PDB file of C-alpha atoms in Angstrom:
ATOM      1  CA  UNK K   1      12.508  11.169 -16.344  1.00 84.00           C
ATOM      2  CA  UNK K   2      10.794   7.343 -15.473  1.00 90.00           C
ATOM      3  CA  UNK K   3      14.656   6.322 -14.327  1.00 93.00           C
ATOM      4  CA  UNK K   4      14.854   9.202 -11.896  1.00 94.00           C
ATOM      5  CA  UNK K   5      11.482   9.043 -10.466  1.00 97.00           C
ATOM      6  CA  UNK K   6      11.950   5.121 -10.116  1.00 97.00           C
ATOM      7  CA  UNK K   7      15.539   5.850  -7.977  1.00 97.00           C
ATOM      8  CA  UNK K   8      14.163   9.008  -6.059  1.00 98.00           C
ATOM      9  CA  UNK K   9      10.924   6.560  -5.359  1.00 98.00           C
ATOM     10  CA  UNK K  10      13.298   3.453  -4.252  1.00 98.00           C
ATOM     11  CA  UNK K  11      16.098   5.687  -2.252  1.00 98.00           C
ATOM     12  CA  UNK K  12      12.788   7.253  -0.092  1.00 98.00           C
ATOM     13  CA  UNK K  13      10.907   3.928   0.842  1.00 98.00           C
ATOM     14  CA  UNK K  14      14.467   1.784   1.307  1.00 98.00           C
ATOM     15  CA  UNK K  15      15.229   4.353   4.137  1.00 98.00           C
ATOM     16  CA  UNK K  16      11.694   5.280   5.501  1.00 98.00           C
ATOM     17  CA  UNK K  17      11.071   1.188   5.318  1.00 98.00           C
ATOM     18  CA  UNK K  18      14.207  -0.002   6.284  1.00 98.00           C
ATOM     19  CA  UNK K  19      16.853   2.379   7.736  1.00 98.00           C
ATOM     20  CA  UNK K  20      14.356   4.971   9.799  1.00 98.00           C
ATOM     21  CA  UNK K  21      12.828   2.290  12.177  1.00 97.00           C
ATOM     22  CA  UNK K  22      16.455   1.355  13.492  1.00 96.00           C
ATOM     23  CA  UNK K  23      17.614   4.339  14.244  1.00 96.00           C
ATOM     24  CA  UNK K  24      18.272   4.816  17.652  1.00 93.00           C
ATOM     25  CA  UNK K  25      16.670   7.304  19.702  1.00 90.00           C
ATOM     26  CA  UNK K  26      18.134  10.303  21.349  1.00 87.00           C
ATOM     27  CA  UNK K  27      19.782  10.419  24.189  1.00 82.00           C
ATOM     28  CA  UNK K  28      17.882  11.411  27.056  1.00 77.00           C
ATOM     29  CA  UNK K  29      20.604  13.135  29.336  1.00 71.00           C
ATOM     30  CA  UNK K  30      21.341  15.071  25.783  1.00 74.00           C
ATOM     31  CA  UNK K  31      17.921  16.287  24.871  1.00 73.00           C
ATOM     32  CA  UNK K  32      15.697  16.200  28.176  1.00 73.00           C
ATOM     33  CA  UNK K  33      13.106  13.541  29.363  1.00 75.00           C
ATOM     34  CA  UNK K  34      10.320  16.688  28.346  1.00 77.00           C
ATOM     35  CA  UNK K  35      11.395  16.712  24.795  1.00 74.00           C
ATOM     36  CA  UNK K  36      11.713  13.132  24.479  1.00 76.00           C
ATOM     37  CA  UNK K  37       8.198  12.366  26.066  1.00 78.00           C
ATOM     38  CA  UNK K  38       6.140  14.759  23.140  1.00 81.00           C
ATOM     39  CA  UNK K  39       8.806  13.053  20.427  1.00 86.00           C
ATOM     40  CA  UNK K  40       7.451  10.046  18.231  1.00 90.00           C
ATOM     41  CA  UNK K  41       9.667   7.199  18.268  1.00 94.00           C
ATOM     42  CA  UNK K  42      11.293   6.687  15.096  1.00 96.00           C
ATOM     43  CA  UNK K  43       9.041   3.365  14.449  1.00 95.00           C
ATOM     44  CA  UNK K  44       6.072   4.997  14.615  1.00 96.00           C
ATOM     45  CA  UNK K  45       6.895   7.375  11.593  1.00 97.00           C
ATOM     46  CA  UNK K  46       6.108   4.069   9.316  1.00 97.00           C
ATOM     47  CA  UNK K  47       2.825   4.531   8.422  1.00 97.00           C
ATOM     48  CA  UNK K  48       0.724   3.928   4.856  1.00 97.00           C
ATOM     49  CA  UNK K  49      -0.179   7.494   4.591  1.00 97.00           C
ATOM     50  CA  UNK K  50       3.454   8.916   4.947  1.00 98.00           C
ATOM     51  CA  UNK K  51       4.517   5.984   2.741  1.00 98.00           C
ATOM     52  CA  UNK K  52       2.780   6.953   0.200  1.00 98.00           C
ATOM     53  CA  UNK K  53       3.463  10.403   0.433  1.00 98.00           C
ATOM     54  CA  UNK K  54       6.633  10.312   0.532  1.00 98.00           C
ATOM     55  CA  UNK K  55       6.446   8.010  -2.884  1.00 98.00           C
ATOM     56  CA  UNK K  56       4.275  10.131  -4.562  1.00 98.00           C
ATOM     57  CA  UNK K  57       7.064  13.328  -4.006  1.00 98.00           C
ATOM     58  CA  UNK K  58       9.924  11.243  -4.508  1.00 98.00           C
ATOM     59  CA  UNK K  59       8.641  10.161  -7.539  1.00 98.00           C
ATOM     60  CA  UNK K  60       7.319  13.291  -8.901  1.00 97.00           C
ATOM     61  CA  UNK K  61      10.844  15.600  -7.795  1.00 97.00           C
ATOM     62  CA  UNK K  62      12.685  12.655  -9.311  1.00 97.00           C
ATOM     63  CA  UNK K  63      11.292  13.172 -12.616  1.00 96.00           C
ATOM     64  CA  UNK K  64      11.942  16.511 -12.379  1.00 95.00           C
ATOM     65  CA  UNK K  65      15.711  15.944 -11.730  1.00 94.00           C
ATOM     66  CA  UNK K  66      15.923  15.475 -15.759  1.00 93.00           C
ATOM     67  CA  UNK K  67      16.290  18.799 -15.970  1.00 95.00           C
ATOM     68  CA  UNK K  68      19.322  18.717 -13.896  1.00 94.00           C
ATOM     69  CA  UNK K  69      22.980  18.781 -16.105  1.00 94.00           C
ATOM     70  CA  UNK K  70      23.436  14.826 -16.031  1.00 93.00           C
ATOM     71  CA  UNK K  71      26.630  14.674 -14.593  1.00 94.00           C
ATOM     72  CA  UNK K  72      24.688  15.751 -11.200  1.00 94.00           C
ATOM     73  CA  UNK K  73      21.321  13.665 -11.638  1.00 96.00           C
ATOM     74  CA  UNK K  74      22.569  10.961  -9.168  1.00 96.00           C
ATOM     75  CA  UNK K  75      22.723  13.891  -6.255  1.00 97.00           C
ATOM     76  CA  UNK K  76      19.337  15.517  -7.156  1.00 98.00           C
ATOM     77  CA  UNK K  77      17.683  12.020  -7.051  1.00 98.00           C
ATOM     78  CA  UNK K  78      19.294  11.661  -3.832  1.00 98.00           C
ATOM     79  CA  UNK K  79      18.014  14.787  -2.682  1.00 98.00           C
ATOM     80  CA  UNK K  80      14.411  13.992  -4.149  1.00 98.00           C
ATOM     81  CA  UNK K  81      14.810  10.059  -2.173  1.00 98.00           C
ATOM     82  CA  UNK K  82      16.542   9.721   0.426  1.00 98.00           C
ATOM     83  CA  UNK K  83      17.008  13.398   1.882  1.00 98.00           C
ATOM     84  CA  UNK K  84      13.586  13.310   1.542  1.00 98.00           C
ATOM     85  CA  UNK K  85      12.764  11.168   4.142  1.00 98.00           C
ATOM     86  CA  UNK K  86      14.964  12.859   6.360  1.00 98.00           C
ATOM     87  CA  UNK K  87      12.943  15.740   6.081  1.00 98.00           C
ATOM     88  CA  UNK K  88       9.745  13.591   6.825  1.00 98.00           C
ATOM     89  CA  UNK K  89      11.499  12.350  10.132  1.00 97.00           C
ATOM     90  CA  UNK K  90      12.507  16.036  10.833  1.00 96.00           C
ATOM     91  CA  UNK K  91       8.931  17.482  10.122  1.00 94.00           C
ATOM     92  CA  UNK K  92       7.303  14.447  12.606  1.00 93.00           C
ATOM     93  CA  UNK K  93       9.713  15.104  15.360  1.00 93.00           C
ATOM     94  CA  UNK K  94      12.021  18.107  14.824  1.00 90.00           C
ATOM     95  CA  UNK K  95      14.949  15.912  14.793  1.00 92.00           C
ATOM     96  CA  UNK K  96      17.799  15.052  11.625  1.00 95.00           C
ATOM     97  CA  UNK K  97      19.253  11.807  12.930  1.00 95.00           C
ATOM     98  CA  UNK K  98      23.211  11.994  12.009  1.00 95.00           C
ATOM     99  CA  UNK K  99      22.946   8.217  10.988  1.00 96.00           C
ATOM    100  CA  UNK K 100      20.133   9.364   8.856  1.00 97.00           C
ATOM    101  CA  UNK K 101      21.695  12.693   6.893  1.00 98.00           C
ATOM    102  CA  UNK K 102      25.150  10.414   7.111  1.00 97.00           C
ATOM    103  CA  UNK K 103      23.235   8.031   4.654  1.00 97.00           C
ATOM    104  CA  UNK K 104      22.695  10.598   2.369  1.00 97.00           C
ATOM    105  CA  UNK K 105      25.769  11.893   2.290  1.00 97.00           C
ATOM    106  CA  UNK K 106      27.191   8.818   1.154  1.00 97.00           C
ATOM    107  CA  UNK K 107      25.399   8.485  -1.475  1.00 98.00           C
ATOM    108  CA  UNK K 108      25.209  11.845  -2.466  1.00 97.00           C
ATOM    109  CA  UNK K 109      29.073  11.769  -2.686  1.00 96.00           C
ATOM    110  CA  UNK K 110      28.662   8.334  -4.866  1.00 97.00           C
ATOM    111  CA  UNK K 111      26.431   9.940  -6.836  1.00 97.00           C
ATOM    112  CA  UNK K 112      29.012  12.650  -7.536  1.00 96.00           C
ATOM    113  CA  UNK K 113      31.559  10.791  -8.326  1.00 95.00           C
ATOM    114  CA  UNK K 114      29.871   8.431 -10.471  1.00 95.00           C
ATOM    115  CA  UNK K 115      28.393  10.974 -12.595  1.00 94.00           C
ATOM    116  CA  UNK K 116      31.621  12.979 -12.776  1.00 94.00           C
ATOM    117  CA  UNK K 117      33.146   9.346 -14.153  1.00 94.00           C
ATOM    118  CA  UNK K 118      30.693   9.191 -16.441  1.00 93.00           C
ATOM    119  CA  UNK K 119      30.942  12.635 -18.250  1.00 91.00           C
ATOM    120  CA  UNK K 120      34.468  13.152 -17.472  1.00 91.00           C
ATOM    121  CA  UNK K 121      33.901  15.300 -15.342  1.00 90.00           C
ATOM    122  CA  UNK K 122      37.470  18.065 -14.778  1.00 93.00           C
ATOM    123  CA  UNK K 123      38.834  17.663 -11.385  1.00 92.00           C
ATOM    124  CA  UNK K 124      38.344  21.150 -11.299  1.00 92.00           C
ATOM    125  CA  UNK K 125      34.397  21.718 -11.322  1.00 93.00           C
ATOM    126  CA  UNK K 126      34.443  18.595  -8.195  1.00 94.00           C
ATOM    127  CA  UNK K 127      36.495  20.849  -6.382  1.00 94.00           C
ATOM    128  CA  UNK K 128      34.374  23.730  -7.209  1.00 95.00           C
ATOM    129  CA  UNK K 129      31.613  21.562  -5.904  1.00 95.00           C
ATOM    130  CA  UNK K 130      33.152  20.883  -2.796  1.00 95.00           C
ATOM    131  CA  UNK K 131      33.727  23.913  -2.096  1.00 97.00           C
ATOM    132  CA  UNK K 132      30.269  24.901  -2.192  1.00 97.00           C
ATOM    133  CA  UNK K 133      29.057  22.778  -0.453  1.00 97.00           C
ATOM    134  CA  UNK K 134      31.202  23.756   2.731  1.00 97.00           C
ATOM    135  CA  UNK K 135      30.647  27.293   2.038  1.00 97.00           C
ATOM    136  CA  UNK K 136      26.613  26.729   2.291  1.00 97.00           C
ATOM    137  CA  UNK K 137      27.535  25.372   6.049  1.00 96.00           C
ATOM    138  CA  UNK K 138      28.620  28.695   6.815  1.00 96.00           C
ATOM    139  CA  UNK K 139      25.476  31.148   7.287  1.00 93.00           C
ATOM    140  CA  UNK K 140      23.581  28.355   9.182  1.00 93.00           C
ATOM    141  CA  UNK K 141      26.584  27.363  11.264  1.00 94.00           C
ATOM    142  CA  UNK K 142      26.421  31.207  12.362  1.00 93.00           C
ATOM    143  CA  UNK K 143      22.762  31.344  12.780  1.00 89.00           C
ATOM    144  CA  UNK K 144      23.438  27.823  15.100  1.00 91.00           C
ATOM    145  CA  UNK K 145      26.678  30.082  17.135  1.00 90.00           C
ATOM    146  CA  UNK K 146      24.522  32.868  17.327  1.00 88.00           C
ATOM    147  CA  UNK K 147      21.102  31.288  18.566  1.00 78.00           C
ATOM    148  CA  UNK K 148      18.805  31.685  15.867  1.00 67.00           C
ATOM    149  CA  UNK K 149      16.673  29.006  16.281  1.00 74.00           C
ATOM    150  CA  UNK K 150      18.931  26.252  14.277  1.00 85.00           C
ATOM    151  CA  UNK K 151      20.288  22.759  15.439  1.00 88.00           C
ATOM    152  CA  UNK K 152      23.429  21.808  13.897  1.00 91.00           C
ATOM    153  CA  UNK K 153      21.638  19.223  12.369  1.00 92.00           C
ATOM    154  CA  UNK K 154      20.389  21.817  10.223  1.00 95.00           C
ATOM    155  CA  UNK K 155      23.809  23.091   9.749  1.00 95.00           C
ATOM    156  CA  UNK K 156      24.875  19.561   8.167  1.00 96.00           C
ATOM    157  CA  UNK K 157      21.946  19.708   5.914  1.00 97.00           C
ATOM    158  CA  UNK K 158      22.845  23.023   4.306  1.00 97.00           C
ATOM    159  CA  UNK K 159      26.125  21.375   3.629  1.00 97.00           C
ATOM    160  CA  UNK K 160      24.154  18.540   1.426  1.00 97.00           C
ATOM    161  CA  UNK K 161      21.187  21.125   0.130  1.00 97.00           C
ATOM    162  CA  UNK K 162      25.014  23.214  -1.173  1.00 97.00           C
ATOM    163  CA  UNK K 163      26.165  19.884  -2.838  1.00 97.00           C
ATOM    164  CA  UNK K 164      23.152  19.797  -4.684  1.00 97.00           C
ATOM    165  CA  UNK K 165      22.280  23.303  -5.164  1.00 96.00           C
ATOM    166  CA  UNK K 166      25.940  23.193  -6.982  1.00 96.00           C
ATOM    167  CA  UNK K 167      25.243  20.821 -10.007  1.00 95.00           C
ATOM    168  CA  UNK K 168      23.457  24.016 -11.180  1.00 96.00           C
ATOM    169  CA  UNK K 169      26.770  26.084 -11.011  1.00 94.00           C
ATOM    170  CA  UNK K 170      27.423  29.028  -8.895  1.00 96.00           C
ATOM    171  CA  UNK K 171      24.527  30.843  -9.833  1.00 95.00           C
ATOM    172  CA  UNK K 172      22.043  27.620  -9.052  1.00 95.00           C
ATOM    173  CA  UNK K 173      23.661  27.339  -5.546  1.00 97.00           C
ATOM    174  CA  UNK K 174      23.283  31.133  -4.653  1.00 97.00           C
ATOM    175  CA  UNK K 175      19.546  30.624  -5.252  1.00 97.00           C
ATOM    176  CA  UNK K 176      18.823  27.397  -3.751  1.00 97.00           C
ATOM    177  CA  UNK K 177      20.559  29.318  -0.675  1.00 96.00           C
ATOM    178  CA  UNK K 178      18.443  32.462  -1.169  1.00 96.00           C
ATOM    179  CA  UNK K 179      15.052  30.237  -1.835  1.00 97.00           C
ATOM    180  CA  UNK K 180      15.795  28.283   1.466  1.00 96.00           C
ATOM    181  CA  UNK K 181      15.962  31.400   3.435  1.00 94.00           C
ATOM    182  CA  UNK K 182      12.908  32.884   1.880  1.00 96.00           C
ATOM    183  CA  UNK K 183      11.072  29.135   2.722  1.00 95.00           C
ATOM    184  CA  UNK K 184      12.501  29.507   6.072  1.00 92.00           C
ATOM    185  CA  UNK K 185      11.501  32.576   6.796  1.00 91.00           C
ATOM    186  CA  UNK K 186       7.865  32.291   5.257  1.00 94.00           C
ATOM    187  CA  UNK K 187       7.465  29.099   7.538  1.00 92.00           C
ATOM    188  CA  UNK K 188       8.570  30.860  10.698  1.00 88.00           C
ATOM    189  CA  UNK K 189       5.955  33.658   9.793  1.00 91.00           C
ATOM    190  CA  UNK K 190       3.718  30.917   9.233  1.00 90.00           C
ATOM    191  CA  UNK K 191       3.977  28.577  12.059  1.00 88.00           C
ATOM    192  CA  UNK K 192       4.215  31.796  14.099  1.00 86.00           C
ATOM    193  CA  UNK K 193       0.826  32.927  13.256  1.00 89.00           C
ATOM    194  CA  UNK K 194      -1.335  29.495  13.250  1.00 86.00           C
ATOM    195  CA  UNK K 195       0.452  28.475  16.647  1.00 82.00           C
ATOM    196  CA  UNK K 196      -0.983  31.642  18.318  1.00 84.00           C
ATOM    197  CA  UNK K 197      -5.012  30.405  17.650  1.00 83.00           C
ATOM    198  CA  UNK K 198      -3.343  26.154  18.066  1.00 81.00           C
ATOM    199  CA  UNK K 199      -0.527  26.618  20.423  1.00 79.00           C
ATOM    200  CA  UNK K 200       1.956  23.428  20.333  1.00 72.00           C
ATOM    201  CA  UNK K 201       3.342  21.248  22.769  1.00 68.00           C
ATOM    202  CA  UNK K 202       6.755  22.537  21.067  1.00 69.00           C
ATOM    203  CA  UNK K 203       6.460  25.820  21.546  1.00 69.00           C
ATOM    204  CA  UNK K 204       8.522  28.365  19.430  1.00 72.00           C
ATOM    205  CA  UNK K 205      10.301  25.531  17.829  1.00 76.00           C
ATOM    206  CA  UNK K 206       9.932  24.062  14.295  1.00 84.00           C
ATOM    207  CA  UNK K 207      11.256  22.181  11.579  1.00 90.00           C
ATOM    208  CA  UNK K 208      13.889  23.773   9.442  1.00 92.00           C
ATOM    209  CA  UNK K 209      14.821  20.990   7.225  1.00 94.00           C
ATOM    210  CA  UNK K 210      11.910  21.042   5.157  1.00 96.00           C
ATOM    211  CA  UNK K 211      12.728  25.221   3.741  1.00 95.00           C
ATOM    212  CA  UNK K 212      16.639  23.748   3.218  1.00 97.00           C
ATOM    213  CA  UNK K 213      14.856  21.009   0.671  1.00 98.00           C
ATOM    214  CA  UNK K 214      12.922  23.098  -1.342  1.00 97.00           C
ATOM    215  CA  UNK K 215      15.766  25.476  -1.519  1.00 97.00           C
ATOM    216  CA  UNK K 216      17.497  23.410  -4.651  1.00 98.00           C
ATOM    217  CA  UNK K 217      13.931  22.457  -6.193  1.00 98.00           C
ATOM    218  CA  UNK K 218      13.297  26.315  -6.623  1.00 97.00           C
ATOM    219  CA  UNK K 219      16.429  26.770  -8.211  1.00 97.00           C
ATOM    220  CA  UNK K 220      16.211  24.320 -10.362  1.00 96.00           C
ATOM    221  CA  UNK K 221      12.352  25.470 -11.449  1.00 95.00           C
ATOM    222  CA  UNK K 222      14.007  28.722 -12.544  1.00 93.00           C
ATOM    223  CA  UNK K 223      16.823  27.363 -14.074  1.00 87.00           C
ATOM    224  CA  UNK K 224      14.322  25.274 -16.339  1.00 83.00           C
ATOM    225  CA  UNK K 225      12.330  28.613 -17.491  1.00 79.00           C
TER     226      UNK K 225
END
């Protein structure tokens, strides 16, 4: 429990620290000079309150990630470090930097294959793995084709939130799929409703990212019952 809360801790400061204030901003022919004047600037998002936010989750999800089959540990601390700090930048300024989410799926794929070293892990259950992790890709890709809301940066994310989501088995990724569309879905209803009495300079849109992360974290509560 103390090792994965110390990695989920050091994976979310190392990239809010140290990889989030030099990534580079959007482009502005690609996203509008409107959307990029209300967006923070990816420096900014360093402050002492989100640090220690962030820590404070990190560390507590990480610990939590001992309840996770051990071969897969590495991806939920991952998922409880570094992914979440993607969702921190996504949350500040509705935006899931590729460079960012291609961090994290680096070393959510290291993760995976060191733990499947480890245990001996059958060839079999990685490709099982794989394979669920695409498949999570494909009900937000069609939301994204079908305008509902999504930016494919969401869509890549489902593909990680599947990779994790499978360390629990088929079963585990089904509901960390199901519990991110119920988040998503409650915080649409949500944002909905307050931004009719405080309208935002946003409008309709939202962050997504943050109902894809607690997707896994619910399954994995039930799992533990």
């Amino acid at each position: 429990m103390l090792i994965g809360a110390a990695a989920s801790t050091a994976l979310a400061l190392s990239h809010l620290l140290v990889i989030v204030p030099m990534l580079p901003e959007p482009d502005e022919e690609e996203v509008g000079s409107e959307v990029l004047a209300l967006k923070p600037r990816y420096r900014s998002l360093v402050t002492a309150r989100r640090t220690a936010t962030l820590a404070l989750i990190a560390a507590l999800c990480g610990g939590m990630s001992a309840m996770s089959p051990a071969w897969g540990r590495g991806l939920w601390w991952v998922w409880a470090g570094s992914a979440l700090t993607l969702i921190a930048v996504d949350q500040a300024t509705t935006f899931l930097p590729r460079r960012l989410w291609a961090w994290c799926l680096i070393e959510s794929l290291l993760a995976l294959a060191g733990g499947a070293a480890v245990v001996g892990l059958p060839a079999s259950v990685l490709a099982a793995t794989a394979a669920l992790a695409v498949a999570a890709t494909v009900p937000f890709w069609l939301m994204w084709r079908l305008g509902g809301g999504l930016g494919f940066g969401d869509v890549r994310l489902a593909g990680t939130m599947g990779l994790t989501g499978a360390a629990l088995g088929t079963t585990g990724w089904a509901l960390a799929l199901f519990a991110a569309a119920v988040a998503g879905a409650l915080l649409a209803i949500g944002i909905t409703i307050v931004r009719r009495f405080r309208p935002s300079p946003w409008g309709p849109v939202f962050a997504y990212g943050p109902a894809l992360w607690v997707g896994p974290w619910a399954a994995l509560a039930i799992f533990s019952l």
